[in-house]
Amino acid sequence: MPEPRTNSSTAADEQPDTGSRKPPRLPYEDGVFLALHLIRKMSSAEFEKMLRLLNEHHAQVAASDGANVES
């Protein structure tokens, strides 16, 4: 007759951590937080790529908004 098990762990407890945890949600409504986070976390090269793209987008939106303004 087998001895009773003293370990109360379940099969799920014995599974290796695969990193399937969801990352935290980015606070898209807080531009200052996002900017400071990216400044701190991104490499200089990637930050410059992102900044160039954002500036191009900003210029396009500003030009589009200016074209839609009635005088």
Backbone as numpy.savetxt, mean C-alpha at the origin, in Angstrom:
# Nx Ny Nz CAx CAy CAz Cx Cy Cz
-3.14 -50.06 23.45 -3.99 -48.89 23.45 -3.08 -47.64 23.45
-3.33 -46.66 22.53 -2.47 -45.47 22.47 -2.69 -44.56 23.66
-1.62 -43.88 24.03 -1.69 -42.92 25.12 -2.50 -41.70 24.68
-3.24 -41.08 25.58 -3.97 -39.86 25.22 -2.99 -38.74 24.90
-3.37 -37.93 23.96 -2.52 -36.80 23.57 -2.61 -35.68 24.60
-1.47 -35.14 24.91 -1.46 -34.02 25.85 -1.34 -32.69 25.13
-0.98 -32.72 23.85 -0.84 -31.51 23.06 -2.21 -31.11 22.55
-2.68 -29.92 22.88 -4.02 -29.50 22.47 -4.02 -28.70 21.17
-2.88 -28.66 20.47 -2.84 -27.88 19.22 -3.64 -28.59 18.14
-4.17 -27.78 17.23 -4.95 -28.32 16.13 -4.08 -28.38 14.89
-4.58 -28.99 13.85 -3.84 -29.08 12.59 -3.57 -27.69 12.03
-4.49 -26.76 12.22 -4.30 -25.39 11.73 -3.16 -24.71 12.45
-2.99 -25.01 13.74 -1.89 -24.41 14.50 -0.53 -24.91 14.02
-0.51 -26.11 13.47 0.74 -26.71 13.05 1.14 -26.32 11.63
0.27 -25.63 10.91 0.57 -25.21 9.54 1.58 -24.07 9.57
2.52 -24.08 8.63 3.49 -22.98 8.58 2.81 -21.69 8.16
3.34 -20.58 8.64 2.82 -19.27 8.27 3.23 -18.98 6.84
2.27 -18.83 5.94 2.57 -18.60 4.53 2.53 -17.13 4.17
2.31 -16.27 5.17 2.28 -14.85 4.88 1.00 -14.42 4.20
-0.08 -15.12 4.42 -1.33 -14.81 3.74 -2.11 -13.71 4.45
-1.49 -13.06 5.42 -2.12 -11.97 6.14 -2.30 -10.79 5.20
-3.46 -10.14 5.27 -3.71 -8.98 4.42 -2.90 -7.79 4.89
-2.28 -7.07 3.95 -1.57 -5.85 4.36 -2.56 -4.79 4.80
-2.13 -3.84 5.60 -3.05 -2.79 6.04 -3.53 -1.96 4.85
-4.73 -1.44 4.95 -5.33 -0.62 3.90 -4.64 0.74 3.87
-4.33 1.23 2.67 -3.73 2.56 2.54 -4.80 3.62 2.78
-4.49 4.64 3.56 -5.47 5.70 3.81 -5.47 6.72 2.66
-6.15 6.39 1.57 -6.17 7.24 0.38 -6.73 8.63 0.65
-7.50 8.78 1.71 -8.09 10.08 2.05 -7.11 10.99 2.79
-5.91 10.49 3.09 -4.91 11.25 3.84 -3.64 11.40 3.01
-3.63 12.38 2.11 -2.50 12.58 1.21 -1.20 12.88 1.91
-1.25 13.61 3.01 -0.03 13.95 3.75 0.60 12.68 4.32
-0.21 11.81 4.91 0.30 10.55 5.45 0.94 9.73 4.35
0.25 9.61 3.20 0.79 8.82 2.09 2.11 9.40 1.59
2.17 10.72 1.44 3.40 11.35 0.96 4.56 11.08 1.92
4.33 11.28 3.22 5.39 11.06 4.20 5.82 9.59 4.25
4.86 8.70 4.10 5.16 7.28 4.09 6.05 6.93 2.89
5.69 7.44 1.71 6.47 7.15 0.51 7.85 7.77 0.58
7.95 8.98 1.11 9.26 9.63 1.26 10.17 8.75 2.13
9.61 8.21 3.19 10.39 7.42 4.13 10.72 6.02 3.60
9.81 5.42 2.82 9.96 4.01 2.46 10.55 3.75 1.07
10.39 4.66 0.12 10.81 4.39 -1.25 12.27 4.75 -1.47
12.89 4.03 -2.39 14.24 4.39 -2.79 14.17 5.71 -3.55
15.27 6.41 -3.61 15.30 7.70 -4.30 14.93 7.56 -5.77
15.44 6.52 -6.42 15.16 6.32 -7.85 13.67 6.08 -8.09
13.05 5.22 -7.29 11.62 4.95 -7.47 10.77 6.16 -7.10
11.19 6.87 -6.07 10.47 8.08 -5.67 10.49 9.10 -6.81
11.63 9.28 -7.46 11.73 10.22 -8.58 10.84 9.81 -9.74
10.77 8.50 -10.04 9.87 8.01 -11.10 8.43 8.34 -10.76
8.03 8.07 -9.51 6.67 8.32 -9.08 6.35 9.81 -9.14
7.28 10.63 -8.66 7.07 12.07 -8.63 6.92 12.63 -10.05
7.75 12.16 -10.98 7.65 12.60 -12.37 6.26 12.27 -12.93
5.80 11.06 -12.69 4.48 10.65 -13.19 3.36 11.47 -12.55
3.45 11.71 -11.25 2.43 12.51 -10.57 2.43 13.95 -11.08
3.61 14.52 -11.30 3.69 15.88 -11.82 3.11 15.98 -13.23
3.39 14.98 -14.07 2.81 14.96 -15.43 1.29 14.88 -15.34
0.79 14.03 -14.48 -0.65 13.89 -14.30 -1.26 15.21 -13.81
-0.61 15.83 -12.85 -1.09 17.10 -12.31 -1.15 18.17 -13.39
-0.12 18.24 -14.22 -0.10 19.22 -15.31 -1.24 18.97 -16.30
-1.51 17.71 -16.61 -2.60 17.37 -17.54 -3.95 17.76 -16.95
-4.14 17.47 -15.68 -5.41 17.81 -15.02 -5.57 19.33 -14.96
-4.51 20.05 -14.63 -4.58 21.50 -14.56 -4.88 22.08 -15.93
-4.27 21.57 -16.99 -4.52 22.06 -18.34 -5.96 21.76 -18.75
-6.45 20.59 -18.39 -7.81 20.20 -18.71 -8.81 21.07 -17.96
-8.53 21.35 -16.69 -9.43 22.20 -15.89 -9.43 23.62 -16.45
-8.29 24.11 -16.90 -8.21 25.45 -17.47 -8.97 25.55 -18.77
-8.99 24.48 -19.56 -9.71 24.47 -20.83 -11.20 24.44 -20.62
-11.66 23.93 -19.48 -13.08 23.81 -19.20 -13.66 25.04 -18.50
-12.82 25.97 -18.12 -13.29 27.16 -17.42 -13.82 28.15 -18.44
-15.07 28.59 -18.22 -15.68 29.56 -19.15 -15.30 30.98 -18.73
-14.97 31.83 -19.72 -14.61 33.22 -19.42 -15.77 34.14 -19.69
